[in-house]
Every structure is written in C-alpha cells, then in structure tokens.
C-alpha cells in the first residue's frame, strides 16, 4: 500500500512541476510586443519617442533598439541589422542619442554605456 502511495505522490509532484513551468513561461511571453520598425519610424518622425537605447550584439553590426515612448511606460524592442545605420537615422531626425550599449565594455566606461 505504501509503495502505490509513494508513486502517486511522485506523479502528482511531476504534474505540478510541469504545470508550474508552463504557467511561468506563459506569463513571460517574450513575443507579445507587436511594436514594429515602421511604428518606430513614425513615432520618431512625429516626436513621440522619449528615448532610444541601442544595444549592439556580439555579431556586429546587428543589435536591438529599446524604444521608450513619451506617453507609454513600456519598453519596445526592435531587432535591427545595422546599429550604425540606426545612429545615422536618429541623427537625421534630430534625435539625441542618449545611450549606446556595446557588447564589449569600453575602457573607462561603466556598465558598457557611453555617449
């Protein structure tokens, strides 16, 4: 009788673990941001962008733009193929680059950020 009870408890713990992992992964839905590159361009041209953080990947010149809008507290992430082109695009739109996060931390620059 004890042996069957022990097997039931093992299966119950296993099922609860799988359900817990599934619930955790569904709550942290990474692909839920539907903000597109074209929306970013329109918001930038209309002056709706509060800040842009450029994060360069190890595979240069690719990277990610973290866009924060003036009327929105959310952070929108957009993957770009060339962060250098994005810097030029921001300059063309008279947007001051606030932060550039590089893959390798430059000397004398804390946490990989520099202006």
PDB file of C-alpha atoms in Angstrom:
ATOM      1  CA  UNK A   1       0.000   0.000   0.000  1.00  0.00           C
ATOM      2  CA  UNK A   2       2.813   2.450   0.836  1.00  0.00           C
ATOM      3  CA  UNK A   3       4.553   1.747  -2.456  1.00  0.00           C
ATOM      4  CA  UNK A   4       1.494   2.779  -4.513  1.00  0.00           C
ATOM      5  CA  UNK A   5       1.047   5.918  -2.424  1.00  0.00           C
ATOM      6  CA  UNK A   6       4.658   6.902  -2.992  1.00  0.00           C
ATOM      7  CA  UNK A   7       4.238   6.518  -6.763  1.00  0.00           C
ATOM      8  CA  UNK A   8       1.104   8.670  -6.709  1.00  0.00           C
ATOM      9  CA  UNK A   9       2.918  11.448  -4.825  1.00  0.00           C
ATOM     10  CA  UNK A  10       5.794  11.310  -7.312  1.00  0.00           C
ATOM     11  CA  UNK A  11       3.434  11.667 -10.268  1.00  0.00           C
ATOM     12  CA  UNK A  12       1.490  14.460  -8.549  1.00  0.00           C
ATOM     13  CA  UNK A  13       4.715  16.418  -7.919  1.00  0.00           C
ATOM     14  CA  UNK A  14       5.809  15.842 -11.522  1.00  0.00           C
ATOM     15  CA  UNK A  15       2.470  17.083 -12.894  1.00  0.00           C
ATOM     16  CA  UNK A  16       2.508  20.134 -10.617  1.00  0.00           C
ATOM     17  CA  UNK A  17       6.062  20.932 -11.722  1.00  0.00           C
ATOM     18  CA  UNK A  18       5.157  20.755 -15.415  1.00  0.00           C
ATOM     19  CA  UNK A  19       2.055  22.907 -14.872  1.00  0.00           C
ATOM     20  CA  UNK A  20       4.126  25.425 -12.874  1.00  0.00           C
ATOM     21  CA  UNK A  21       6.772  25.704 -15.593  1.00  0.00           C
ATOM     22  CA  UNK A  22       4.084  26.071 -18.278  1.00  0.00           C
ATOM     23  CA  UNK A  23       2.341  28.805 -16.275  1.00  0.00           C
ATOM     24  CA  UNK A  24       5.620  30.669 -15.687  1.00  0.00           C
ATOM     25  CA  UNK A  25       6.549  30.560 -19.370  1.00  0.00           C
ATOM     26  CA  UNK A  26       3.103  31.726 -20.465  1.00  0.00           C
ATOM     27  CA  UNK A  27       3.311  34.728 -18.107  1.00  0.00           C
ATOM     28  CA  UNK A  28       6.675  35.822 -19.524  1.00  0.00           C
ATOM     29  CA  UNK A  29       5.600  35.920 -23.160  1.00  0.00           C
ATOM     30  CA  UNK A  30       8.583  37.431 -24.963  1.00  0.00           C
ATOM     31  CA  UNK A  31       6.874  37.656 -28.334  1.00  0.00           C
ATOM     32  CA  UNK A  32       3.893  39.696 -27.118  1.00  0.00           C
ATOM     33  CA  UNK A  33       5.359  43.041 -28.241  1.00  0.00           C
ATOM     34  CA  UNK A  34       3.857  43.870 -31.616  1.00  0.00           C
ATOM     35  CA  UNK A  35       5.662  47.205 -31.991  1.00  0.00           C
ATOM     36  CA  UNK A  36       7.139  47.281 -35.494  1.00  0.00           C
ATOM     37  CA  UNK A  37      10.017  49.113 -37.108  1.00  0.00           C
ATOM     38  CA  UNK A  38       7.580  51.185 -39.163  1.00  0.00           C
ATOM     39  CA  UNK A  39       5.749  52.252 -35.985  1.00  0.00           C
ATOM     40  CA  UNK A  40       9.125  53.247 -34.516  1.00  0.00           C
ATOM     41  CA  UNK A  41       9.927  55.350 -37.590  1.00  0.00           C
ATOM     42  CA  UNK A  42       6.526  57.059 -37.492  1.00  0.00           C
ATOM     43  CA  UNK A  43       6.789  57.746 -33.753  1.00  0.00           C
ATOM     44  CA  UNK A  44      10.296  59.150 -34.164  1.00  0.00           C
ATOM     45  CA  UNK A  45       9.274  61.460 -37.006  1.00  0.00           C
ATOM     46  CA  UNK A  46       6.212  62.658 -35.043  1.00  0.00           C
ATOM     47  CA  UNK A  47       8.300  63.333 -31.923  1.00  0.00           C
ATOM     48  CA  UNK A  48       6.638  60.657 -29.780  1.00  0.00           C
ATOM     49  CA  UNK A  49       9.872  58.911 -28.764  1.00  0.00           C
ATOM     50  CA  UNK A  50      11.248  59.689 -25.308  1.00  0.00           C
ATOM     51  CA  UNK A  51      14.455  57.653 -25.579  1.00  0.00           C
ATOM     52  CA  UNK A  52      16.229  55.021 -27.646  1.00  0.00           C
ATOM     53  CA  UNK A  53      18.814  52.668 -26.221  1.00  0.00           C
ATOM     54  CA  UNK A  54      20.976  50.966 -28.834  1.00  0.00           C
ATOM     55  CA  UNK A  55      22.272  47.575 -27.710  1.00  0.00           C
ATOM     56  CA  UNK A  56      24.906  46.128 -30.017  1.00  0.00           C
ATOM     57  CA  UNK A  57      25.149  42.345 -30.346  1.00  0.00           C
ATOM     58  CA  UNK A  58      28.352  40.325 -30.397  1.00  0.00           C
ATOM     59  CA  UNK A  59      27.744  39.798 -34.123  1.00  0.00           C
ATOM     60  CA  UNK A  60      28.350  43.397 -35.169  1.00  0.00           C
ATOM     61  CA  UNK A  61      26.759  45.463 -36.591  1.00  0.00           C
ATOM     62  CA  UNK A  62      23.471  43.814 -35.556  1.00  0.00           C
ATOM     63  CA  UNK A  63      21.672  44.882 -32.428  1.00  0.00           C
ATOM     64  CA  UNK A  64      18.478  45.832 -30.650  1.00  0.00           C
ATOM     65  CA  UNK A  65      16.747  49.172 -30.227  1.00  0.00           C
ATOM     66  CA  UNK A  66      14.946  49.676 -26.934  1.00  0.00           C
ATOM     67  CA  UNK A  67      12.350  52.359 -27.643  1.00  0.00           C
ATOM     68  CA  UNK A  68      10.514  54.215 -24.865  1.00  0.00           C
ATOM     69  CA  UNK A  69       7.645  56.443 -25.957  1.00  0.00           C
ATOM     70  CA  UNK A  70       6.691  59.704 -24.250  1.00  0.00           C
ATOM     71  CA  UNK A  71       3.148  58.587 -23.412  1.00  0.00           C
ATOM     72  CA  UNK A  72       3.928  54.914 -22.773  1.00  0.00           C
ATOM     73  CA  UNK A  73       5.826  53.360 -19.886  1.00  0.00           C
ATOM     74  CA  UNK A  74       6.501  50.136 -21.815  1.00  0.00           C
ATOM     75  CA  UNK A  75       9.824  49.325 -23.431  1.00  0.00           C
ATOM     76  CA  UNK A  76       9.575  48.201 -27.033  1.00  0.00           C
ATOM     77  CA  UNK A  77      12.410  46.147 -28.511  1.00  0.00           C
ATOM     78  CA  UNK A  78      13.216  46.089 -32.210  1.00  0.00           C
ATOM     79  CA  UNK A  79      15.976  43.954 -33.738  1.00  0.00           C
ATOM     80  CA  UNK A  80      17.995  45.789 -36.394  1.00  0.00           C
ATOM     81  CA  UNK A  81      20.607  44.578 -38.840  1.00  0.00           C
ATOM     82  CA  UNK A  82      22.922  47.588 -38.521  1.00  0.00           C
ATOM     83  CA  UNK A  83      23.138  49.764 -35.404  1.00  0.00           C
ATOM     84  CA  UNK A  84      25.387  52.237 -37.233  1.00  0.00           C
ATOM     85  CA  UNK A  85      22.612  52.952 -39.746  1.00  0.00           C
ATOM     86  CA  UNK A  86      20.215  53.471 -36.836  1.00  0.00           C
ATOM     87  CA  UNK A  87      22.550  56.009 -35.247  1.00  0.00           C
ATOM     88  CA  UNK A  88      22.621  57.918 -38.542  1.00  0.00           C
ATOM     89  CA  UNK A  89      18.827  57.671 -38.838  1.00  0.00           C
ATOM     90  CA  UNK A  90      18.441  59.119 -35.332  1.00  0.00           C
ATOM     91  CA  UNK A  91      20.812  61.976 -36.192  1.00  0.00           C
ATOM     92  CA  UNK A  92      18.881  62.720 -39.401  1.00  0.00           C
ATOM     93  CA  UNK A  93      15.722  63.056 -37.309  1.00  0.00           C
ATOM     94  CA  UNK A  94      17.490  65.409 -34.858  1.00  0.00           C
ATOM     95  CA  UNK A  95      17.217  62.864 -32.070  1.00  0.00           C
ATOM     96  CA  UNK A  96      19.979  62.972 -29.495  1.00  0.00           C
ATOM     97  CA  UNK A  97      21.439  59.544 -28.835  1.00  0.00           C
ATOM     98  CA  UNK A  98      21.187  59.045 -25.114  1.00  0.00           C
ATOM     99  CA  UNK A  99      22.741  55.652 -24.648  1.00  0.00           C
ATOM    100  CA  UNK A 100      24.650  53.087 -26.656  1.00  0.00           C
ATOM    101  CA  UNK A 101      25.275  49.726 -25.043  1.00  0.00           C
ATOM    102  CA  UNK A 102      28.125  47.893 -26.683  1.00  0.00           C
ATOM    103  CA  UNK A 103      28.895  44.204 -26.479  1.00  0.00           C
ATOM    104  CA  UNK A 104      32.361  44.823 -25.052  1.00  0.00           C
ATOM    105  CA  UNK A 105      32.712  47.264 -22.192  1.00  0.00           C
ATOM    106  CA  UNK A 106      34.926  50.165 -23.296  1.00  0.00           C
ATOM    107  CA  UNK A 107      37.779  51.257 -21.045  1.00  0.00           C
ATOM    108  CA  UNK A 108      36.717  53.888 -18.521  1.00  0.00           C
ATOM    109  CA  UNK A 109      33.035  53.454 -19.326  1.00  0.00           C
ATOM    110  CA  UNK A 110      30.957  51.815 -16.576  1.00  0.00           C
ATOM    111  CA  UNK A 111      28.498  49.075 -17.483  1.00  0.00           C
ATOM    112  CA  UNK A 112      29.201  49.290 -21.211  1.00  0.00           C
ATOM    113  CA  UNK A 113      27.440  52.634 -21.694  1.00  0.00           C
ATOM    114  CA  UNK A 114      28.894  55.675 -23.371  1.00  0.00           C
ATOM    115  CA  UNK A 115      27.624  58.785 -25.059  1.00  0.00           C
TER     116      UNK A 115
END
